[in-house]
Short mmCIF file of C-alpha atoms in Angstrom, two decimals:
data_model
loop_
_atom_site.label_atom_id
_atom_site.label_comp_id
_atom_site.label_asym_id
_atom_site.label_seq_id
_atom_site.Cartn_x
_atom_site.Cartn_y
_atom_site.Cartn_z
CA MET A 1 -23.68 9.25 -4.26
CA LYS A 2 -21.16 9.05 -7.11
CA THR A 3 -17.79 10.74 -6.64
CA SER A 4 -16.72 12.43 -9.85
CA HIS A 5 -13.10 12.73 -10.94
CA ILE A 6 -11.91 16.33 -10.91
CA LEU A 7 -9.34 17.03 -13.63
CA ALA A 8 -8.84 20.75 -13.63
CA ALA A 9 -6.28 23.49 -13.07
CA GLY A 10 -2.91 21.70 -13.33
CA ALA A 11 -4.05 18.74 -15.45
CA SER A 12 -2.82 19.19 -19.02
CA ALA A 13 -5.10 19.24 -22.05
CA LEU A 14 -3.01 16.36 -23.43
CA ALA A 15 -3.85 14.30 -20.38
CA LEU A 16 -7.56 14.95 -20.78
CA THR A 17 -7.47 14.09 -24.48
CA ALA A 18 -5.46 10.93 -23.87
CA ALA A 19 -7.80 9.79 -21.12
CA THR A 20 -10.82 10.26 -23.39
CA THR A 21 -9.12 8.36 -26.22
CA LEU A 22 -7.99 5.47 -24.04
CA PHE A 23 -11.26 5.12 -22.21
CA PRO A 24 -14.29 5.91 -24.40
CA ALA A 25 -17.46 6.31 -22.37
CA ASP A 26 -19.32 3.73 -24.45
CA ALA A 27 -16.88 0.87 -23.80
CA ILE A 28 -18.93 -2.27 -23.16
CA ALA A 29 -18.37 -5.81 -21.96
CA GLY A 30 -17.04 -8.03 -24.70
CA ALA A 31 -15.25 -5.11 -26.36
CA HIS A 32 -13.27 -3.69 -23.46
CA ARG A 33 -9.56 -3.95 -24.15
CA GLN A 34 -7.76 -0.70 -23.44
CA LEU A 35 -4.08 -0.14 -22.76
CA ILE A 36 -2.82 1.32 -19.53
CA PRO A 37 -0.49 4.15 -20.61
CA LEU A 38 3.23 3.48 -20.33
CA LYS A 39 3.68 6.85 -18.63
CA PRO A 40 1.29 8.96 -16.52
CA LEU A 41 -1.02 11.18 -18.56
CA GLY A 42 -0.13 14.38 -16.76
CA HIS A 43 0.38 16.08 -13.41
CA PHE A 44 -2.34 17.69 -11.33
CA GLY A 45 -1.53 20.98 -9.67
CA SER A 46 1.84 22.51 -8.95
CA GLN A 47 4.93 20.37 -8.57
CA GLU A 48 5.63 19.78 -4.88
CA GLY A 49 7.84 17.52 -2.82
CA PRO A 50 6.69 14.30 -1.16
CA PHE A 51 4.24 14.66 1.72
CA VAL A 52 5.77 14.34 5.19
CA ALA A 53 3.39 13.37 7.99
CA GLY A 54 3.37 15.44 11.16
CA ALA A 55 4.58 14.19 14.51
CA LYS A 56 1.03 13.41 15.70
CA ILE A 57 0.43 11.02 12.79
CA LYS A 58 1.62 7.44 13.31
CA SER A 59 3.27 7.24 9.92
CA GLY A 60 5.79 4.64 8.95
CA THR A 61 9.16 5.60 7.51
CA TRP A 62 10.63 5.14 4.04
CA THR A 63 14.17 3.99 3.31
CA ASP A 64 15.57 3.89 -0.22
CA TYR A 65 17.71 1.00 -1.41
CA LYS A 66 21.32 1.91 -0.63
CA GLY A 67 23.07 1.68 -3.98
CA SER A 68 22.42 1.68 -7.69
CA LEU A 69 19.59 -0.25 -9.29
CA PRO A 70 20.34 -2.74 -12.09
CA PHE A 71 17.25 -2.17 -14.25
CA ALA A 72 17.56 -1.03 -17.85
CA SER A 73 13.88 -0.08 -18.19
CA GLY A 74 12.67 0.14 -14.60
CA PRO A 75 11.76 -1.93 -11.52
CA ASP A 76 8.52 -3.83 -12.09
CA THR A 77 6.57 -6.59 -10.35
CA SER A 78 8.48 -8.48 -7.65
CA LEU A 79 7.86 -11.82 -5.98
CA LEU A 80 9.31 -13.29 -2.80
CA LEU A 81 11.18 -16.51 -3.46
CA THR A 82 11.05 -19.13 -0.73
CA ASP A 83 14.73 -18.66 0.14
CA GLY A 84 14.05 -15.08 1.27
CA THR A 85 15.35 -13.41 -1.88
CA VAL A 86 13.27 -11.02 -3.98
CA LEU A 87 12.94 -11.59 -7.73
CA MET A 88 12.04 -8.37 -9.57
CA HIS A 89 11.21 -7.96 -13.25
CA ASP A 90 12.74 -5.32 -15.54
CA VAL A 91 9.93 -3.51 -17.42
CA CYS A 92 9.23 -4.84 -20.93
CA THR A 93 12.28 -7.09 -21.02
CA SER A 94 12.95 -10.77 -20.47
CA ASN A 95 15.28 -9.88 -17.58
CA TRP A 96 14.82 -10.45 -13.85
CA PHE A 97 17.10 -9.43 -10.99
CA LYS A 98 17.45 -10.99 -7.55
CA LEU A 99 17.79 -8.96 -4.37
CA THR A 100 19.56 -10.94 -1.64
CA PRO A 101 19.39 -9.41 1.85
CA ASP A 102 22.64 -8.67 3.67
CA LYS A 103 23.93 -11.00 6.39
CA LYS A 104 21.71 -9.28 8.98
CA GLY A 105 18.62 -9.88 6.86
CA LYS A 106 18.26 -6.27 5.68
CA TYR A 107 17.06 -5.59 2.15
CA GLU A 108 17.99 -1.91 1.83
CA THR A 109 21.65 -2.92 1.92
CA GLY A 110 21.27 -6.21 0.08
CA VAL A 111 22.88 -7.16 -3.23
CA TRP A 112 21.29 -7.30 -6.69
CA SER A 113 22.32 -10.03 -9.10
CA SER A 114 21.03 -11.09 -12.49
CA VAL A 115 19.30 -14.43 -13.01
CA ALA A 116 18.53 -16.35 -16.19
CA ALA A 117 16.36 -14.47 -18.69
CA MET A 118 12.90 -15.53 -19.81
CA PRO A 119 12.45 -16.89 -23.34
CA SER A 120 13.57 -14.05 -25.63
CA ASN A 121 10.13 -13.55 -27.21
CA TYR A 122 8.54 -13.02 -23.80
CA THR A 123 9.13 -9.44 -22.58
CA PRO A 124 5.91 -8.60 -20.72
CA LEU A 125 4.45 -5.73 -18.76
CA TYR A 126 1.30 -6.11 -16.62
CA PHE A 127 1.15 -9.88 -16.37
CA GLY A 128 0.01 -12.59 -13.97
CA ALA A 129 2.43 -14.43 -11.68
CA ALA A 130 2.58 -16.64 -8.60
CA ILE A 131 4.91 -18.72 -6.44
CA LEU A 132 3.93 -22.38 -6.71
CA PRO A 133 3.86 -24.80 -3.74
CA ASP A 134 7.13 -26.33 -4.93
CA GLY A 135 8.85 -22.93 -4.76
CA ARG A 136 8.99 -22.25 -8.48
CA LEU A 137 7.60 -19.09 -10.12
CA ILE A 138 5.09 -19.07 -12.96
CA ALA A 139 4.29 -16.04 -15.12
CA ASN A 140 1.56 -15.78 -17.75
CA GLY A 141 0.38 -13.18 -20.23
CA GLY A 142 1.17 -9.51 -20.52
CA GLU A 143 -0.83 -6.47 -21.58
CA TYR A 144 2.37 -5.35 -23.32
CA ASN A 145 5.04 -7.47 -24.98
CA ALA A 146 7.68 -7.16 -27.72
CA ASN A 147 9.28 -3.75 -27.09
CA CYS A 148 6.35 -2.53 -25.01
CA SER A 149 3.74 -3.03 -27.72
CA GLY A 150 0.12 -3.68 -26.79
CA ALA A 151 -0.31 -7.43 -27.11
CA TRP A 152 -2.47 -9.13 -24.45
CA THR A 153 -0.07 -11.99 -25.14
CA ASN A 154 -0.83 -15.60 -24.25
CA LEU A 155 2.84 -16.44 -23.65
CA GLY A 156 4.03 -17.78 -20.31
CA ALA A 157 7.11 -19.15 -18.55
CA LEU A 158 8.07 -21.25 -15.52
CA TYR A 159 11.16 -20.39 -13.44
CA ASP A 160 13.14 -22.93 -11.40
CA PRO A 161 15.27 -21.02 -8.85
CA VAL A 162 17.42 -24.05 -8.06
CA ALA A 163 18.36 -24.70 -11.70
CA ASN A 164 18.15 -20.96 -12.50
CA SER A 165 16.28 -21.71 -15.70
CA TRP A 166 13.05 -20.75 -17.46
CA THR A 167 10.77 -23.01 -19.50
CA ALA A 168 8.17 -21.68 -21.92
CA VAL A 169 4.57 -22.45 -20.91
CA SER A 170 1.82 -22.93 -23.49
CA PRO A 171 -1.58 -21.29 -22.86
CA PRO A 172 -4.83 -23.16 -22.28
CA SER A 173 -6.28 -24.59 -25.47
CA GLY A 174 -8.10 -21.99 -27.56
CA TRP A 175 -6.89 -18.98 -25.57
CA SER A 176 -5.66 -16.20 -27.85
CA SER A 177 -5.13 -13.80 -24.95
CA ILE A 178 -4.10 -13.84 -21.31
CA GLY A 179 -2.88 -10.27 -20.98
CA ASP A 180 -3.10 -8.49 -17.62
CA ALA A 181 -4.65 -11.58 -16.10
CA GLN A 182 -5.62 -12.64 -12.60
CA THR A 183 -3.91 -15.58 -10.93
CA MET A 184 -4.54 -17.42 -7.67
CA ILE A 185 -3.06 -20.34 -5.79
CA LEU A 186 -6.07 -22.21 -4.40
CA PRO A 187 -5.89 -23.86 -0.95
CA THR A 188 -5.17 -27.22 -2.60
CA GLY A 189 -2.06 -25.70 -4.16
CA SER A 190 -3.55 -25.56 -7.66
CA TYR A 191 -2.75 -22.54 -9.83
CA MET A 192 -5.77 -20.81 -11.41
CA LEU A 193 -5.41 -18.38 -14.31
CA ALA A 194 -7.82 -16.03 -16.12
CA ASP A 195 -8.13 -14.96 -19.72
CA CYS A 196 -8.17 -11.19 -19.28
CA CYS A 197 -10.56 -10.48 -22.12
CA ALA A 198 -13.10 -13.31 -21.88
CA THR A 199 -14.99 -15.16 -19.14
CA ALA A 200 -12.65 -18.17 -19.22
CA GLU A 201 -10.50 -19.49 -16.37
CA ALA A 202 -8.29 -22.56 -16.19
CA ILE A 203 -6.45 -24.59 -13.56
CA ALA A 204 -2.92 -25.80 -14.23
CA GLY A 205 -1.71 -29.35 -13.82
CA ILE A 206 2.08 -29.13 -13.48
CA SER A 207 4.39 -32.12 -13.73
CA GLY A 208 8.05 -31.21 -14.02
CA THR A 209 8.16 -28.55 -16.73
CA THR A 210 4.97 -29.76 -18.42
CA VAL A 211 1.88 -27.61 -17.81
CA THR A 212 -1.58 -28.82 -18.82
CA TRP A 213 -4.83 -26.94 -18.32
CA THR A 214 -8.37 -27.79 -17.24
CA SER A 215 -11.22 -25.32 -17.80
CA THR A 216 -13.10 -23.99 -14.80
CA GLY A 217 -15.27 -21.03 -13.78
CA SER A 218 -18.64 -21.64 -15.43
CA GLY A 219 -21.26 -18.98 -14.86
CA LYS A 220 -18.95 -15.95 -14.89
CA GLY A 221 -21.19 -12.90 -15.26
CA ASP A 222 -18.81 -10.75 -17.30
CA GLU A 223 -15.32 -10.85 -18.78
CA ASN A 224 -12.36 -10.87 -16.41
CA ASP A 225 -10.78 -7.65 -17.67
CA GLU A 226 -9.69 -5.19 -14.94
CA GLU A 227 -11.02 -7.37 -12.11
CA GLY A 228 -8.97 -8.68 -9.20
CA TRP A 229 -9.28 -11.91 -7.21
CA THR A 230 -9.27 -12.02 -3.41
CA PRO A 231 -9.24 -15.31 -1.45
CA LEU A 232 -11.93 -16.00 1.13
CA PRO A 233 -11.65 -18.12 4.28
CA GLY A 234 -12.78 -21.59 3.29
CA GLY A 235 -11.19 -21.52 -0.16
CA ASN A 236 -13.54 -19.52 -2.37
CA VAL A 237 -12.60 -16.39 -4.33
CA LEU A 238 -14.20 -12.92 -4.44
CA THR A 239 -14.23 -10.50 -7.39
CA VAL A 240 -16.05 -7.26 -8.19
CA ASP A 241 -17.37 -7.00 -11.75
CA ALA A 242 -15.81 -4.25 -13.85
CA ASN A 243 -17.61 -4.89 -17.13
CA ARG A 244 -21.36 -4.89 -16.53
CA ASP A 245 -24.01 -2.62 -15.01
CA LEU A 246 -21.62 0.32 -14.79
CA GLY A 247 -22.43 3.94 -14.02
CA GLY A 248 -25.58 3.36 -12.01
CA GLY A 249 -24.25 3.00 -8.47
CA PRO A 250 -22.98 -0.09 -6.62
CA ASN A 251 -21.33 -2.86 -8.62
CA ALA A 252 -22.14 -6.55 -8.87
CA TYR A 253 -19.74 -8.93 -7.16
CA GLU A 254 -19.14 -12.63 -7.77
CA ILE A 255 -17.85 -15.58 -5.76
CA TYR A 256 -15.98 -18.51 -7.26
CA ASN A 257 -16.76 -21.82 -5.56
CA SER A 258 -13.43 -23.65 -5.65
CA SER A 259 -14.95 -27.08 -5.02
CA LYS A 260 -17.59 -26.76 -7.76
CA GLY A 261 -15.63 -24.57 -10.20
CA THR A 262 -18.54 -22.17 -10.64
CA TRP A 263 -19.25 -18.45 -10.25
CA THR A 264 -22.36 -16.96 -8.65
CA THR A 265 -23.50 -13.35 -8.19
CA PRO A 266 -24.81 -12.88 -4.63
CA GLY A 267 -25.47 -9.15 -4.89
CA MET A 268 -23.95 -5.68 -5.05
CA THR A 269 -21.20 -3.73 -3.31
CA ALA A 270 -22.20 -0.93 -0.94
CA GLN A 271 -20.99 1.86 -3.24
CA GLU A 272 -19.80 2.37 -6.79
CA LEU A 273 -16.17 1.19 -6.89
CA VAL A 274 -15.60 0.81 -10.65
CA ASP A 275 -14.91 3.84 -12.82
CA PRO A 276 -17.52 3.35 -15.58
CA SER A 277 -15.38 5.16 -18.15
CA SER A 278 -12.11 3.30 -17.71
CA HIS A 279 -13.50 0.10 -16.09
CA GLU A 280 -10.63 0.42 -13.62
CA LEU A 281 -10.78 -0.74 -10.02
CA GLY A 282 -8.44 -0.67 -7.04
CA PRO A 283 -6.79 -3.39 -4.95
CA ALA A 284 -8.49 -5.50 -2.27
CA VAL A 285 -6.79 -6.78 0.89
CA LEU A 286 -8.12 -9.40 3.31
CA ARG A 287 -7.29 -8.54 6.93
CA PRO A 288 -6.78 -10.94 9.87
CA ASP A 289 -10.14 -9.83 11.33
CA GLY A 290 -11.92 -11.32 8.30
CA ASN A 291 -12.77 -8.00 6.65
CA ILE A 292 -11.71 -7.17 3.10
CA VAL A 293 -11.05 -3.54 2.29
CA TYR A 294 -11.80 -2.92 -1.40
CA PHE A 295 -10.35 0.32 -2.75
CA GLY A 296 -12.31 1.98 -5.53
CA ALA A 297 -11.45 3.93 -8.67
CA THR A 298 -14.20 6.42 -7.82
CA GLY A 299 -12.86 7.74 -4.53
CA HIS A 300 -15.14 5.35 -2.64
CA ASN A 301 -13.88 2.36 -0.65
CA ASP A 302 -15.96 -0.53 0.70
CA LEU A 303 -15.64 -3.25 3.33
CA TYR A 304 -16.71 -6.86 2.81
CA ASN A 305 -17.28 -8.96 5.93
CA THR A 306 -16.34 -12.54 5.04
CA SER A 307 -18.26 -13.97 8.02
CA THR A 308 -21.62 -12.37 7.18
CA GLY A 309 -21.16 -11.94 3.43
CA THR A 310 -22.24 -8.29 3.68
CA TRP A 311 -20.85 -5.03 2.33
CA SER A 312 -20.60 -1.66 4.05
CA ALA A 313 -19.27 1.73 3.02
CA GLY A 314 -15.76 2.58 4.12
CA PRO A 315 -14.09 5.99 4.33
CA ASP A 316 -13.61 7.83 1.02
CA PHE A 317 -10.28 9.05 -0.24
CA PRO A 318 -9.97 12.80 0.34
CA SER A 319 -9.88 15.60 -2.17
CA ILE A 320 -6.39 17.11 -2.11
CA GLY A 321 -5.77 20.47 -3.74
CA GLY A 322 -9.12 20.26 -5.52
CA ALA A 323 -8.58 16.74 -6.95
CA GLN A 324 -10.38 13.59 -5.85
CA TYR A 325 -7.88 10.83 -5.06
CA ASP A 326 -8.66 7.23 -6.01
CA CYS A 327 -7.18 3.88 -7.06
CA GLU A 328 -7.36 3.48 -10.85
CA ASP A 329 -5.08 0.47 -10.52
CA ALA A 330 -2.92 0.73 -7.41
CA PRO A 331 -0.90 -1.31 -4.94
CA ALA A 332 -2.00 -2.04 -1.39
CA ALA A 333 -0.56 -4.37 1.25
CA LEU A 334 -1.22 -5.62 4.74
CA LEU A 335 0.96 -4.20 7.52
CA PRO A 336 1.98 -6.22 10.61
CA ASP A 337 -0.68 -4.56 12.81
CA GLY A 338 -3.53 -5.29 10.36
CA ASN A 339 -3.58 -1.81 8.83
CA VAL A 340 -3.38 -1.61 5.04
CA LEU A 341 -1.04 0.74 3.19
CA VAL A 342 -2.38 1.96 -0.17
CA GLN A 343 -1.13 4.27 -2.90
CA ALA A 344 -3.63 6.69 -4.50
CA SER A 345 -3.49 9.47 -7.10
CA PRO A 346 -5.90 11.96 -8.71
CA GLY A 347 -8.21 11.06 -11.58
CA THR A 348 -7.21 8.64 -14.29
CA PHE A 349 -3.48 7.93 -14.42
CA LEU A 350 -2.27 11.34 -13.24
CA THR A 351 0.49 12.26 -10.79
CA PRO A 352 1.25 12.91 -7.94
CA SER A 353 0.65 9.96 -5.63
CA HIS A 354 0.01 10.01 -1.91
CA PHE A 355 -0.05 7.13 0.56
CA PHE A 356 -2.65 6.22 3.18
CA GLU A 357 -3.01 3.71 5.99
CA PHE A 358 -6.45 2.15 6.34
CA SER A 359 -7.35 1.07 9.87
CA LEU A 360 -10.40 -0.61 11.37
CA LYS A 361 -11.00 -0.76 15.11
CA LYS A 362 -14.27 -2.53 15.94
CA THR A 363 -16.64 -0.66 13.59
CA LYS A 364 -14.60 2.52 13.15
CA ALA A 365 -12.79 2.61 9.81
CA LYS A 366 -10.29 5.35 9.01
CA LEU A 367 -7.95 6.48 6.24
CA THR A 368 -4.87 8.36 7.44
CA GLN A 369 -2.49 10.09 5.05
CA VAL A 370 1.09 9.03 5.84
CA SER A 371 4.49 10.06 4.53
CA ASP A 372 5.41 9.55 0.88
CA PRO A 373 8.52 7.97 -0.67
CA ALA A 374 10.82 10.26 -2.61
CA GLN A 375 9.37 9.63 -6.07
CA ALA A 376 5.69 9.87 -5.11
CA PRO A 377 5.32 13.28 -6.84
CA ASN A 378 6.32 11.64 -10.14
CA SER A 379 4.26 8.49 -9.73
CA SER A 380 0.65 7.69 -10.53
CA SER A 381 -0.91 4.96 -8.41
CA TYR A 382 -0.70 2.40 -11.21
CA ASP A 383 3.10 2.83 -11.38
CA GLY A 384 3.71 1.27 -7.96
CA ARG A 385 3.98 -2.27 -6.60
CA PHE A 386 4.19 -3.60 -3.04
CA LEU A 387 5.76 -6.79 -1.72
CA GLU A 388 5.75 -7.99 1.90
CA LEU A 389 9.24 -8.75 3.18
CA PRO A 390 10.22 -11.21 5.95
CA THR A 391 11.27 -8.18 8.02
CA GLY A 392 7.63 -7.02 8.26
CA GLN A 393 8.44 -4.12 5.94
CA LEU A 394 6.82 -3.42 2.60
CA LEU A 395 9.00 -3.16 -0.49
CA TRP A 396 7.72 -0.48 -2.91
CA SER A 397 8.93 -0.43 -6.49
CA PHE A 398 8.23 2.45 -8.88
CA ASP A 399 8.94 1.78 -12.54
CA GLY A 400 10.34 5.31 -12.84
CA GLY A 401 13.35 4.20 -10.82
CA GLU A 402 12.88 3.86 -7.06
CA VAL A 403 12.93 0.85 -4.74
CA ALA A 404 12.23 1.62 -1.07
CA THR A 405 10.99 -0.02 2.11
CA TYR A 406 8.16 1.17 4.36
CA THR A 407 8.55 0.39 8.06
CA ALA A 408 5.29 0.78 9.97
CA GLN A 409 4.93 1.57 13.66
CA GLY A 410 2.26 -0.98 14.57
CA LYS A 411 2.77 -4.50 15.92
CA PRO A 412 0.86 -7.72 15.19
CA MET A 413 -1.45 -9.55 17.58
CA ALA A 414 0.10 -12.71 19.02
CA LYS A 415 -2.66 -14.94 17.64
CA TRP A 416 -1.75 -13.96 14.07
CA LEU A 417 1.81 -15.26 14.31
CA PRO A 418 2.98 -18.58 12.87
CA VAL A 419 3.66 -21.27 15.47
CA ILE A 420 6.34 -23.93 14.99
CA LYS A 421 5.23 -27.30 16.37
CA SER A 422 7.89 -29.58 14.90
CA LEU A 423 11.42 -28.86 13.71
CA PRO A 424 14.65 -30.90 13.78
CA LYS A 425 16.94 -29.93 16.65
CA THR A 426 19.97 -30.13 14.38
CA VAL A 427 20.36 -29.63 10.62
CA SER A 428 23.46 -29.96 8.50
CA ARG A 429 24.63 -27.34 6.03
CA GLY A 430 23.60 -28.40 2.55
CA SER A 431 21.01 -30.89 3.85
CA THR A 432 17.79 -31.32 1.89
CA GLY A 433 14.29 -32.56 2.59
CA ASN A 434 14.05 -31.43 6.22
CA THR A 435 10.52 -30.82 7.52
CA VAL A 436 8.93 -28.06 9.58
CA SER A 437 5.28 -28.11 10.70
CA GLY A 438 3.01 -25.84 12.65
CA LYS A 439 0.06 -23.44 12.54
CA ASN A 440 -0.70 -20.24 10.64
CA PHE A 441 1.79 -21.24 7.95
CA SER A 442 -0.26 -19.62 5.18
CA GLY A 443 -1.47 -16.57 7.07
CA PHE A 444 -4.70 -14.63 6.85
CA SER A 445 -4.13 -12.74 3.60
CA LEU A 446 -2.25 -12.84 0.32
CA GLY A 447 -0.30 -9.90 1.73
CA ALA A 448 0.02 -7.52 -1.22
CA SER A 449 -2.63 -6.76 -3.83
CA TYR A 450 -2.83 -4.86 -7.10
CA GLY A 451 -5.71 -6.39 -9.04
CA ASP A 452 -5.59 -7.87 -12.50
CA ASP A 453 -2.25 -6.40 -13.59
CA ALA A 454 0.08 -7.93 -11.01
CA GLN A 455 0.09 -10.43 -8.15
CA MET A 456 2.68 -10.51 -5.36
CA ALA A 457 1.22 -13.00 -2.85
CA SER A 458 3.45 -14.12 0.04
CA ASN A 459 1.13 -16.39 2.06
CA TYR A 460 3.61 -19.27 2.42
CA PRO A 461 6.18 -20.13 5.10
CA LEU A 462 9.80 -19.02 4.95
CA LEU A 463 12.35 -20.37 7.42
CA ARG A 464 14.80 -17.80 8.81
CA ILE A 465 17.84 -19.07 10.75
CA THR A 466 19.77 -16.64 12.96
CA ASN A 467 23.16 -17.54 14.38
CA THR A 468 23.12 -16.94 18.14
CA SER A 469 26.75 -15.79 18.33
CA THR A 470 26.96 -13.44 15.35
CA GLY A 471 23.33 -12.50 14.72
CA ASP A 472 23.83 -13.31 11.04
CA VAL A 473 20.84 -14.56 9.10
CA CYS A 474 20.35 -17.20 6.45
CA PHE A 475 17.13 -18.46 4.90
CA ALA A 476 16.44 -22.09 4.18
CA ARG A 477 14.68 -22.77 0.88
CA THR A 478 11.15 -23.97 1.67
CA TYR A 479 8.89 -25.92 -0.67
CA ASN A 480 6.18 -28.60 -0.90
CA PHE A 481 3.68 -26.57 1.13
CA SER A 482 0.79 -28.74 2.29
CA ALA A 483 -1.69 -25.84 2.03
CA MET A 484 -1.67 -22.33 0.54
CA GLY A 485 -5.06 -20.88 1.39
CA VAL A 486 -5.87 -18.29 4.03
CA PHE A 487 -7.27 -18.80 7.54
CA ILE A 488 -6.16 -22.44 7.38
CA THR A 489 -6.81 -24.23 10.67
CA GLY A 490 -4.86 -27.19 11.99
CA THR A 491 -1.26 -28.18 11.38
CA THR A 492 0.40 -27.77 8.00
CA HIS A 493 3.96 -28.49 6.93
CA ALA A 494 6.72 -27.68 4.47
CA ALA A 495 10.05 -29.15 3.43
CA PHE A 496 13.24 -27.12 3.59
CA ASP A 497 16.83 -27.28 2.40
CA THR A 498 19.58 -25.75 4.53
CA PRO A 499 22.01 -23.52 2.57
CA SER A 500 25.62 -24.69 2.42
CA GLY A 501 26.69 -21.15 3.39
CA CYS A 502 24.64 -20.98 6.57
CA GLU A 503 26.83 -20.32 9.63
CA THR A 504 27.35 -23.28 11.94
CA GLY A 505 26.65 -23.40 15.64
CA ALA A 506 23.84 -22.59 18.03
CA SER A 507 21.04 -20.75 16.24
CA THR A 508 17.35 -19.96 16.35
CA ALA A 509 14.78 -20.62 13.66
CA GLN A 510 11.59 -18.71 12.85
CA VAL A 511 8.84 -19.34 10.34
CA VAL A 512 7.86 -16.10 8.63
CA VAL A 513 4.58 -15.62 6.73
CA ASN A 514 3.56 -12.26 5.23
CA GLY A 515 6.23 -10.57 7.31
CA LEU A 516 5.02 -12.08 10.61
CA ALA A 517 7.57 -14.20 12.47
CA SER A 518 7.03 -17.05 14.92
CA THR A 519 8.61 -17.25 18.35
CA PRO A 520 12.23 -18.37 17.84
CA VAL A 521 12.99 -22.08 18.31
CA ASN A 522 16.47 -23.37 19.15
CA LEU A 523 18.30 -25.02 16.28
CA THR A 524 21.89 -26.18 15.78
CA VAL A 525 23.51 -25.96 12.35
CA ASP A 526 26.43 -28.30 11.80
#
């Protein structure tokens, strides 16, 4: 049964007109290229404060950043650098700002600082990005560019956090667009990129600041626009098609074979997840139990079992105040206990937003409405981003001007935690090229998901050092990860450099992946 979007009562006529103009019903594959609005299209219902969960609901808590934010346009996509700092983009500018946690490892009371700006002609919004195995950041494309103009640009840039410098990156040969593209770090450490508005994909070869591209992905059934990529155990990639066979029920899904470089279409989802008018789709998060929860733009949500390759219907989003909630672009992220936090809003790009935790115990799946951050009433789901922090919290950024953390109540299972097997007993401040090895160093999920418009993966090992006497924290800079897939078995390793400002003396070290920390291991810093 199809869930229709209810836009009535409090939704403005302007919002309805804008939605119809942006998303004509006859949009077809090969011609679908429609801008996400820079601001929500309207508000549904009366203006109310953020939802506060009752005492019987196991909701997490929200904490706003304590201080002023540095953004001129607004907080945008953020990525977790391998030294434990957060790099966050300023909407439609070339500027990025770094959030360094305080000496106790807390981000709400950390310090913002500016870093080097991207090339001046590259000022994107809704772009692809990833942290590379060597610890650098790569960004490609942008639905908007040049003073927030619709562009689907093919520009790109590579950031070196040690040198604090950006280098322009050329697109794959023949690509006129990259836009709001998908990206993925494959288990081998290779970076794969999509052309948003065609069927093309390419894999980067990176040597120093030189990036070359090799075509991949033959057999793609439709263009990449609006689709997200989710990694599978074993190294393949899942996507749900947003540009073919729409409006008739369940949607086709495809799997990319990373060893062959080909796409196949095994079948259909359990329910209709893609909004046939807008082509929009929600985020998808792989859980440590091997199930992917795929949030829909129709109110429906499905589960994909990676062991059996089968789909089943999950719980629908509720109707709140007469409006069906959904994920027409939205952030979601894995919580320490395996639940998934997701932002949803009514209809197509309307406010307000509400937040839900998805849980799955054996075969019982459930969506529970939890408390909202302060600016949820002014946010549509597409306005938000999540990032998993080393504390186990989620960092939420809203481009209207809020940065807050969500601290959940649940705890992880012991078997999900990273395990350190080898680490030097003593490291010197300022030393480089140290090695740590162990298990579960790339986790069981990318962590956070959005879809095609943003990627905030954190499935790589950080090394947190805590001084035994003071309790102060420093992060080593990790790099040269031997694997970056999910559900990786066996021992993997990473190099790390010890900061010159790390406190000396008896300490403990923990590897942290997707907010999950290993058992502390004794370490002396001299």
